[in-house]
Coordinates of C-alpha atoms and ligand atoms in Angstrom, one line a residue:
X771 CA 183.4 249.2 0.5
X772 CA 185.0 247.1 3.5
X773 CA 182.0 245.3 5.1
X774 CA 180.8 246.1 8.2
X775 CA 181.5 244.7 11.3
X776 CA 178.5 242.7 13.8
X777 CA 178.5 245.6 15.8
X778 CA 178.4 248.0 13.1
X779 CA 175.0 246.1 11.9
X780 CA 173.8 245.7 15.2
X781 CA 174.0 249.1 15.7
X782 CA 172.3 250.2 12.5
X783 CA 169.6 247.1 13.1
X784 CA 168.9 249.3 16.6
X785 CA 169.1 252.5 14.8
X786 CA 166.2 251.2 12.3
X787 CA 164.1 250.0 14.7
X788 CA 163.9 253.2 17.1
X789 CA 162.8 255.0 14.0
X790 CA 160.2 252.7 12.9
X791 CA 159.2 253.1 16.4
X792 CA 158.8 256.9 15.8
X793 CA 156.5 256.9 13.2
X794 CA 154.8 254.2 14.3
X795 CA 153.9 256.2 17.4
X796 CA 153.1 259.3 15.3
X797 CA 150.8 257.7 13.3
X798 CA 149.0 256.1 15.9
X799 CA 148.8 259.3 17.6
X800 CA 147.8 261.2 14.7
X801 CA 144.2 261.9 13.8
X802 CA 141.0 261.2 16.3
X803 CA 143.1 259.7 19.2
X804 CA 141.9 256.6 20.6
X805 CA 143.0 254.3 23.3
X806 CA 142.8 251.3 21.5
X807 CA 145.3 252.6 18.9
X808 CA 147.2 253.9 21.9
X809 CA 147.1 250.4 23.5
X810 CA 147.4 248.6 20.2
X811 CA 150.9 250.7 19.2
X812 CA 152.4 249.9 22.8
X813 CA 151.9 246.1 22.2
X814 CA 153.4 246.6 18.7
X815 CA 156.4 248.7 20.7
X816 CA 156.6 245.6 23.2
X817 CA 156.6 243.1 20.4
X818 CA 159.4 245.8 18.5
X819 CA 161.6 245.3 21.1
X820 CA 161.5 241.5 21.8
X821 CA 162.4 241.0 18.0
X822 CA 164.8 243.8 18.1
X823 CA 167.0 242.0 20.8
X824 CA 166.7 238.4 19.4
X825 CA 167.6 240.2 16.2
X826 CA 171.0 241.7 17.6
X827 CA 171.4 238.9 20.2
X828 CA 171.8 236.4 16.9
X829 CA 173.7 238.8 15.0
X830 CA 176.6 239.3 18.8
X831 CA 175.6 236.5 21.2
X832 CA 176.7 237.0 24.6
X833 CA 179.7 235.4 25.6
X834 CA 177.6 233.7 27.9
X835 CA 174.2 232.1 28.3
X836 CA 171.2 234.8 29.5
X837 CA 170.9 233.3 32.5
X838 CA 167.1 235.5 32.9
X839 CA 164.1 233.5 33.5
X840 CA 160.4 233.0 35.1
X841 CA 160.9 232.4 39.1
X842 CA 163.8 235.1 39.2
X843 CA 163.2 237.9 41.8
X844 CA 166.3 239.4 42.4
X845 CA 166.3 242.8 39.9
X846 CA 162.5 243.0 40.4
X847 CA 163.1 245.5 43.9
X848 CA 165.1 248.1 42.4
X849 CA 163.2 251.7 41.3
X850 CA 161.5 251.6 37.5
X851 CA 160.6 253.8 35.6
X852 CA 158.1 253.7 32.5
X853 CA 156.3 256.1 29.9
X854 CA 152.7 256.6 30.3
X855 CA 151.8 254.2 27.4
X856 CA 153.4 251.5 28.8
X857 CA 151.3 252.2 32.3
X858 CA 148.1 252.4 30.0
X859 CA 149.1 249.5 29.1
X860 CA 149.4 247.2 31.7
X861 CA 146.8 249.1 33.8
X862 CA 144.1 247.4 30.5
X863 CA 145.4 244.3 30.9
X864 CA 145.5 244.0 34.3
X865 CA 141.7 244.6 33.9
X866 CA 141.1 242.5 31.1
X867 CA 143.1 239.5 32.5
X868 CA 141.4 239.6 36.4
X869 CA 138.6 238.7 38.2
X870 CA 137.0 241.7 40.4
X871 CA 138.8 240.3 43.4
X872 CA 142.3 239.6 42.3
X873 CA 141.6 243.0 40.2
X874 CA 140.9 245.0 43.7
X875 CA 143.6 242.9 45.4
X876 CA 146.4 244.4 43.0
X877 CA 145.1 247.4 43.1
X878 CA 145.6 247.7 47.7
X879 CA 149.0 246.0 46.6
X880 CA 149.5 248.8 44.1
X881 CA 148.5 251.6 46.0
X882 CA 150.9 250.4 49.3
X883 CA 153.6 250.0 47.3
X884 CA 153.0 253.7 46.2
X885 CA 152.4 254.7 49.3
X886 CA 155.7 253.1 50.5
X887 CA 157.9 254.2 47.5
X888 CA 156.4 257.5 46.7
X889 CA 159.1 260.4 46.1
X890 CA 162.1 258.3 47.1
X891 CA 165.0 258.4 45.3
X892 CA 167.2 255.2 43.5
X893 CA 169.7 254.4 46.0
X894 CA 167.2 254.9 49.2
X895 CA 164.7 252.3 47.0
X896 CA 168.0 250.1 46.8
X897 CA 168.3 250.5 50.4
X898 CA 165.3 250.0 50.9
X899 CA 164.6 246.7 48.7
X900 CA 160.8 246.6 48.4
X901 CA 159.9 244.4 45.4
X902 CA 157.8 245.6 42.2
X903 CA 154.2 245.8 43.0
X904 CA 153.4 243.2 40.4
X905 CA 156.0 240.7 41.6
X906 CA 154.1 237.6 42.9
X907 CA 155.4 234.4 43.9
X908 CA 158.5 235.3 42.6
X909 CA 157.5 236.0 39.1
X910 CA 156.4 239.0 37.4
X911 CA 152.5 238.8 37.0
X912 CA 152.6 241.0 34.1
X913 CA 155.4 239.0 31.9
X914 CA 153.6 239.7 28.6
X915 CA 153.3 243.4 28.9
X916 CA 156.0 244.7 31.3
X917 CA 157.5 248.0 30.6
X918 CA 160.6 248.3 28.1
X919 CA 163.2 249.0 31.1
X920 CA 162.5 245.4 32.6
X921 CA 163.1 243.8 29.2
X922 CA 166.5 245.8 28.7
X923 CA 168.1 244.3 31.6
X924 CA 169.9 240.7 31.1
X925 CA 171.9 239.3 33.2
X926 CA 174.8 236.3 32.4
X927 CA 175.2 235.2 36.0
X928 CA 172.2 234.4 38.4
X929 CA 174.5 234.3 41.0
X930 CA 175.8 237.4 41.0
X931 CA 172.3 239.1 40.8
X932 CA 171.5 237.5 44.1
X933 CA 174.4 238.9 45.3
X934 CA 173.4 242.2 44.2
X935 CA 170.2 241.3 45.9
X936 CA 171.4 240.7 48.9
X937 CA 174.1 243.6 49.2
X938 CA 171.3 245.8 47.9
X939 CA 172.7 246.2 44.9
X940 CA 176.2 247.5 45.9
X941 CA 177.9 244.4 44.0
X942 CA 177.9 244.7 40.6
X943 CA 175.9 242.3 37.5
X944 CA 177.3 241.2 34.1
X945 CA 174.6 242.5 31.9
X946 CA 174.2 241.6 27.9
X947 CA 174.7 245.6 26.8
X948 CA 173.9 245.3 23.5
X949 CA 170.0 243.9 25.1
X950 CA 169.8 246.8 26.6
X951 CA 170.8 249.1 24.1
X952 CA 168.5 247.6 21.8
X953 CA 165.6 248.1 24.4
X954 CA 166.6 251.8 25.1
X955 CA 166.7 252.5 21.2
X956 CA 163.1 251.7 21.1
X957 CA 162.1 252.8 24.2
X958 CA 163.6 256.4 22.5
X959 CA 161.8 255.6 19.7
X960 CA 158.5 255.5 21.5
X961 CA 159.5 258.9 23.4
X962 CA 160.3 260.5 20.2
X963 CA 157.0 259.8 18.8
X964 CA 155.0 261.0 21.6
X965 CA 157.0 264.5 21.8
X966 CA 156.9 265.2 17.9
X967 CA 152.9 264.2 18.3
X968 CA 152.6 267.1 21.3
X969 CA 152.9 265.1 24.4
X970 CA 155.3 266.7 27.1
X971 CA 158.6 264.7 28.0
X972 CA 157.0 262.2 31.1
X973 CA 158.9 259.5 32.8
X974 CA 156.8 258.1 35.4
X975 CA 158.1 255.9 38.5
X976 CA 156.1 252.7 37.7
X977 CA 154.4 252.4 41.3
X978 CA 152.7 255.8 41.5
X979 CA 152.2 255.9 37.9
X980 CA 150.1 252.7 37.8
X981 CA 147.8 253.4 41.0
X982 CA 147.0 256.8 39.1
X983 CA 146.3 254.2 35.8
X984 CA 144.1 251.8 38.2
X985 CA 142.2 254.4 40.1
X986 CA 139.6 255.5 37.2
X987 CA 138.8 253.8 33.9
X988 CA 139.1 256.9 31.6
X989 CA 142.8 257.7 32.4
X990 CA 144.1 256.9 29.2
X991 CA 141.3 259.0 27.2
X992 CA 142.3 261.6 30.1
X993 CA 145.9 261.5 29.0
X994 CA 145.5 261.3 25.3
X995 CA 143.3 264.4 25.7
X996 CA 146.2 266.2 27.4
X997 CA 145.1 266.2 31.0
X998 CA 148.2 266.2 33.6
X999 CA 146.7 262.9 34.6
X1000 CA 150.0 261.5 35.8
X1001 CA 151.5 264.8 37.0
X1002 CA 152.0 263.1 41.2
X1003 CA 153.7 260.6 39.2
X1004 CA 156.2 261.9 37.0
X1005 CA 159.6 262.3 38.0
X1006 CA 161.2 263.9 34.9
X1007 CA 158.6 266.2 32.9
X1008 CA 159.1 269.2 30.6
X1009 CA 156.6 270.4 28.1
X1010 CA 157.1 269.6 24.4
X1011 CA 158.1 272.0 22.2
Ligands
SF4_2253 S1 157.2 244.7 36.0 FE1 157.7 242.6 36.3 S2 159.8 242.3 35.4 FE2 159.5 244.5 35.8 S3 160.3 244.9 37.9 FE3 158.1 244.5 38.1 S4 157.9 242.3 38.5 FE4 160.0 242.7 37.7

């Protein structure tokens, strides 16, 4: 049998990990839902997806260097999107990890940002180059737990993502593929897990969907009992099957 190529493995390596993602989200879904094995399985997803790309990064390194790294605004004003476990997510450790102040202060900055962003579309948000709600000081304030889609995106040359930046994103950025391939794959999984456990298809845009998260400490339960908590918030939705 002729051996397989990197790519070939890399490919399969991605294919394995979405569907350890599946069950892993079925299982954890399965049974009495709680949010801590909600919140526990998206850190496991998070975690999934970090070893999944050093995994294939190894296996095809770039032909050049990640340039990505802490102090680095420029993709940070561009719409996102994220699934409501991810939201849950970050909206817990955003609690656990503040004081009331800071806590209330993200929250305003949250709800602004919503209020700014709500209900436009990708290329007006390029235009329009208002950075992440949870940008500050030119880092990202929720490093540890930010969604999936921010961890897909690598870019080789820092200087042409500031010149994306500053053309609002009409010049184009070298990205590592096979990063974000291997982010999508479990980000899929993840999906795939939630549908086959009964939830409908939601793809929330991040701002509105973390003010909604912030607003009321018994969202998650809300959404894991099947309210349409995030309904103001979800641009792509369709019921599960
Ligand atoms: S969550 Fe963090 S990494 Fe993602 S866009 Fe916002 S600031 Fe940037």
């Amino acid at each position: 049998m002729p051996q397989k190529t990197p790519g070939e493995r890399a490919a399969a390596l991605i294919g394995r990990a979405a569907e350890a993602q599946r069950r892993a989200t079925r299982k954890a879904l399965s049974g009495g839902r709680s949010v801590a094995r909600l919140l526990a399985m998206t850190r496991a997803a998070l975690a999934r997806v970090e070893r999944t790309i050093e995994r294939v990064n190894k296996m095809m390194p770039p032909a050049r260097a990640i340039a990505c790294g802490p102090q680095c605004p420029f993709c940070c004003h561009i719409r996102l999107t994220a699934s409501p476990p991810e939201v849950l997510l970050i909206a817990d450790h955003l609690r656990g990890s503040l004081g009331n102040e800071a806590l209330a202060k993200t929250k305003l900055r949250v709800a602004n940002m919503d209020h700014l962003t709500r209900g436009h579309d990708e290329a007006r948000r390029e235009a329009m180059r208002l950075p992440c709600a949870m940008l500050v000081d030119r880092s990202c304030a929720i490093h540890s737990v930010r969604p999936v889609s921010c961890r897909a995106v690598a870019s080789v040359d820092v200087a042409a993502c500031e010149r994306a930046y500053a053309s609002r994103m009409a010049e184009p950025v070298p990205q590592v593929r096979l990063q974000g391939t291997a982010a999508d794959g479990i980000g899929y999984g993840l999906i795939a897990g939630l549908r086959e456990s009964g939830f409908g298809l939601e793809n929330l845009e991040f701002n509105a969907g973390l003010h909604i998260a912030l607003q009321n400490e018994d969202t998650a339960q809300c959404w894991l009992d099947g309210e349409p908590v995030f309904a103001p918030a979800t641009e792509i939705a369709e019921k599960s099957g």
